[in-house]
Amino acid sequence: MTGAAAAALALGLLVYLADRPAGTAWLLPLAGALRGEHGPANLAPWLPTAVHAFAFALLSAALLPPRALLRMLACGGWVLVDLAFEAGQHPAVAAGLAARVESALPPALAQPLARYFVAGTFDPADLAAATLGGAAAWLLLRHTDGRWEETHDA
């Protein structure tokens, strides 16, 4: 599972390096370093959202005991996180949410997070992508249930 998650994260990283403008990723100062006129995000701008939900669901499930309910909660939890962050970029809530974040958190964390909400672009396709990413992780985990438990029982 961690291999699939790492591959997915590498794909998401490639999108940010090759096709997103510099400064669009808070923890990735090299965003846009390989940027060209046409890249993966131009073909599927929702891809990083799907990758995020997929990869982090798999990584979370790998840290938990191999139980179907916990795996489902890991997948659903990351879908909810991605949905919440996407909804936070909606013009109807972004400014108010950013103000609340800036008043509640230390500046080093609040400023980039608030900037994410007000400078980000709400896209319904990202809502679908997050859901599909979490569902894909769940399907992969269900498909590998027996194999995981056989190789990780101690």
GROMACS .gro file of C-alpha atoms in nm:
model
  154
    1MET     CA    1   0.000   0.000   0.000
    2THR     CA    2   0.278   0.242   0.080
    3GLY     CA    3   0.427   0.183  -0.265
    4ALA     CA    4   0.099   0.278  -0.433
    5ALA     CA    5   0.074   0.584  -0.209
    6ALA     CA    6   0.432   0.688  -0.289
    7ALA     CA    7   0.369   0.648  -0.663
    8ALA     CA    8   0.053   0.858  -0.637
    9LEU     CA    9   0.233   1.128  -0.440
   10ALA     CA   10   0.512   1.131  -0.699
   11LEU     CA   11   0.251   1.188  -0.970
   12GLY     CA   12   0.099   1.474  -0.772
   13LEU     CA   13   0.446   1.622  -0.716
   14LEU     CA   14   0.512   1.604  -1.088
   15VAL     CA   15   0.196   1.804  -1.155
   16TYR     CA   16   0.314   2.079  -0.921
   17LEU     CA   17   0.668   2.081  -1.061
   18ALA     CA   18   0.566   2.070  -1.425
   19ASP     CA   19   0.245   2.262  -1.447
   20ARG     CA   20   0.155   2.480  -1.151
   21PRO     CA   21   0.274   2.838  -1.113
   22ALA     CA   22   0.550   2.908  -0.861
   23GLY     CA   23   0.414   2.989  -0.517
   24THR     CA   24   0.104   2.772  -0.545
   25ALA     CA   25   0.224   2.504  -0.304
   26TRP     CA   26   0.296   2.617   0.051
   27LEU     CA   27   0.548   2.341   0.132
   28LEU     CA   28   0.686   2.307  -0.220
   29PRO     CA   29   0.900   2.608  -0.310
   30LEU     CA   30   1.002   2.447  -0.640
   31ALA     CA   31   0.647   2.445  -0.774
   32GLY     CA   32   0.662   2.536  -1.139
   33ALA     CA   33   1.033   2.452  -1.172
   34LEU     CA   34   0.966   2.231  -1.475
   35ARG     CA   35   0.665   2.426  -1.595
   36GLY     CA   36   0.598   2.421  -1.963
   37GLU     CA   37   0.314   2.534  -2.184
   38HIS     CA   38   0.136   2.198  -2.166
   39GLY     CA   39   0.150   1.960  -1.875
   40PRO     CA   40  -0.047   1.710  -1.674
   41ALA     CA   41  -0.260   1.965  -1.490
   42ASN     CA   42  -0.377   2.117  -1.817
   43LEU     CA   43  -0.518   1.777  -1.902
   44ALA     CA   44  -0.659   1.703  -1.556
   45PRO     CA   45  -0.645   1.999  -1.315
   46TRP     CA   46  -0.830   1.792  -1.055
   47LEU     CA   47  -0.557   1.522  -1.049
   48PRO     CA   48  -0.369   1.651  -0.740
   49THR     CA   49  -0.691   1.645  -0.538
   50ALA     CA   50  -0.764   1.285  -0.635
   51VAL     CA   51  -0.403   1.187  -0.567
   52HIS     CA   52  -0.409   1.356  -0.227
   53ALA     CA   53  -0.718   1.173  -0.105
   54PHE     CA   54  -0.595   0.842  -0.252
   55ALA     CA   55  -0.238   0.854  -0.121
   56PHE     CA   56  -0.310   0.984   0.227
   57ALA     CA   57  -0.594   0.736   0.274
   58LEU     CA   58  -0.354   0.452   0.188
   59LEU     CA   59  -0.081   0.589   0.416
   60SER     CA   60  -0.325   0.633   0.703
   61ALA     CA   61  -0.463   0.283   0.654
   62ALA     CA   62  -0.109   0.144   0.657
   63LEU     CA   63  -0.057   0.294   1.002
   64LEU     CA   64  -0.377   0.145   1.141
   65PRO     CA   65  -0.458  -0.213   1.237
   66PRO     CA   66  -0.585  -0.399   0.928
   67ARG     CA   67  -0.956  -0.370   1.000
   68ALA     CA   68  -1.218  -0.291   0.737
   69LEU     CA   69  -1.388  -0.024   0.949
   70LEU     CA   70  -1.062   0.158   1.019
   71ARG     CA   71  -0.970   0.148   0.652
   72MET     CA   72  -1.309   0.288   0.558
   73LEU     CA   73  -1.269   0.565   0.817
   74ALA     CA   74  -0.921   0.650   0.685
   75CYS     CA   75  -1.055   0.679   0.330
   76GLY     CA   76  -1.364   0.872   0.432
   77GLY     CA   77  -1.164   1.098   0.661
   78TRP     CA   78  -0.930   1.210   0.384
   79VAL     CA   79  -1.221   1.262   0.148
   80LEU     CA   80  -1.381   1.488   0.409
   81VAL     CA   81  -1.055   1.680   0.460
   82ASP     CA   82  -1.022   1.743   0.087
   83LEU     CA   83  -1.389   1.836   0.054
   84ALA     CA   84  -1.359   2.081   0.343
   85PHE     CA   85  -1.049   2.247   0.199
   86GLU     CA   86  -1.212   2.274  -0.143
   87ALA     CA   87  -1.531   2.417   0.008
   88GLY     CA   88  -1.315   2.666   0.201
   89GLN     CA   89  -1.208   2.813  -0.133
   90HIS     CA   90  -1.565   2.892  -0.236
   91PRO     CA   91  -1.609   3.268  -0.281
   92ALA     CA   92  -1.906   3.270  -0.043
   93VAL     CA   93  -1.695   3.151   0.252
   94ALA     CA   94  -1.326   3.205   0.167
   95ALA     CA   95  -1.277   3.556   0.309
   96GLY     CA   96  -1.463   3.486   0.633
   97LEU     CA   97  -1.285   3.155   0.682
   98ALA     CA   98  -0.947   3.315   0.618
   99ALA     CA   99  -1.021   3.583   0.879
  100ARG     CA  100  -1.119   3.319   1.135
  101VAL     CA  101  -0.805   3.117   1.061
  102GLU     CA  102  -0.584   3.423   1.101
  103SER     CA  103  -0.740   3.507   1.437
  104ALA     CA  104  -0.724   3.153   1.571
  105LEU     CA  105  -0.382   3.024   1.464
  106PRO     CA  106  -0.022   3.142   1.497
  107PRO     CA  107   0.084   3.361   1.202
  108ALA     CA  108   0.332   3.110   1.060
  109LEU     CA  109   0.048   2.863   1.006
  110ALA     CA  110  -0.243   3.104   0.965
  111GLN     CA  111  -0.104   3.319   0.685
  112PRO     CA  112  -0.037   3.041   0.431
  113LEU     CA  113  -0.362   2.868   0.520
  114ALA     CA  114  -0.565   3.189   0.489
  115ARG     CA  115  -0.391   3.262   0.158
  116TYR     CA  116  -0.486   2.912   0.041
  117PHE     CA  117  -0.854   2.987   0.097
  118VAL     CA  118  -0.867   3.337  -0.052
  119ALA     CA  119  -0.628   3.279  -0.344
  120GLY     CA  120  -0.750   2.929  -0.426
  121THR     CA  121  -1.009   2.846  -0.685
  122PHE     CA  122  -1.317   2.649  -0.592
  123ASP     CA  123  -1.384   2.379  -0.850
  124PRO     CA  124  -1.668   2.127  -0.830
  125ALA     CA  125  -1.446   1.886  -1.025
  126ASP     CA  126  -1.213   1.880  -0.724
  127LEU     CA  127  -1.505   1.771  -0.505
  128ALA     CA  128  -1.562   1.477  -0.738
  129ALA     CA  129  -1.187   1.408  -0.757
  130ALA     CA  130  -1.152   1.388  -0.379
  131THR     CA  131  -1.443   1.148  -0.362
  132LEU     CA  132  -1.303   0.934  -0.643
  133GLY     CA  133  -0.956   0.932  -0.488
  134GLY     CA  134  -1.091   0.811  -0.154
  135ALA     CA  135  -1.313   0.554  -0.325
  136ALA     CA  136  -1.018   0.424  -0.529
  137ALA     CA  137  -0.814   0.387  -0.210
  138TRP     CA  138  -1.101   0.201  -0.044
  139LEU     CA  139  -1.137  -0.034  -0.342
  140LEU     CA  140  -0.765  -0.105  -0.344
  141LEU     CA  141  -0.766  -0.171   0.030
  142ARG     CA  142  -1.067  -0.403   0.000
  143HIS     CA  143  -0.902  -0.589  -0.287
  144THR     CA  144  -0.589  -0.645  -0.081
  145ASP     CA  145  -0.760  -0.723   0.254
  146GLY     CA  146  -0.651  -1.084   0.281
  147ARG     CA  147  -0.300  -1.027   0.150
  148TRP     CA  148  -0.238  -0.742   0.393
  149GLU     CA  149  -0.354  -0.940   0.696
  150GLU     CA  150  -0.153  -1.250   0.594
  151THR     CA  151   0.171  -1.054   0.561
  152HIS     CA  152   0.126  -0.819   0.857
  153ASP     CA  153  -0.003  -1.044   1.134
  154ALA     CA  154   0.249  -1.087   1.410
   0.00000   0.00000   0.00000
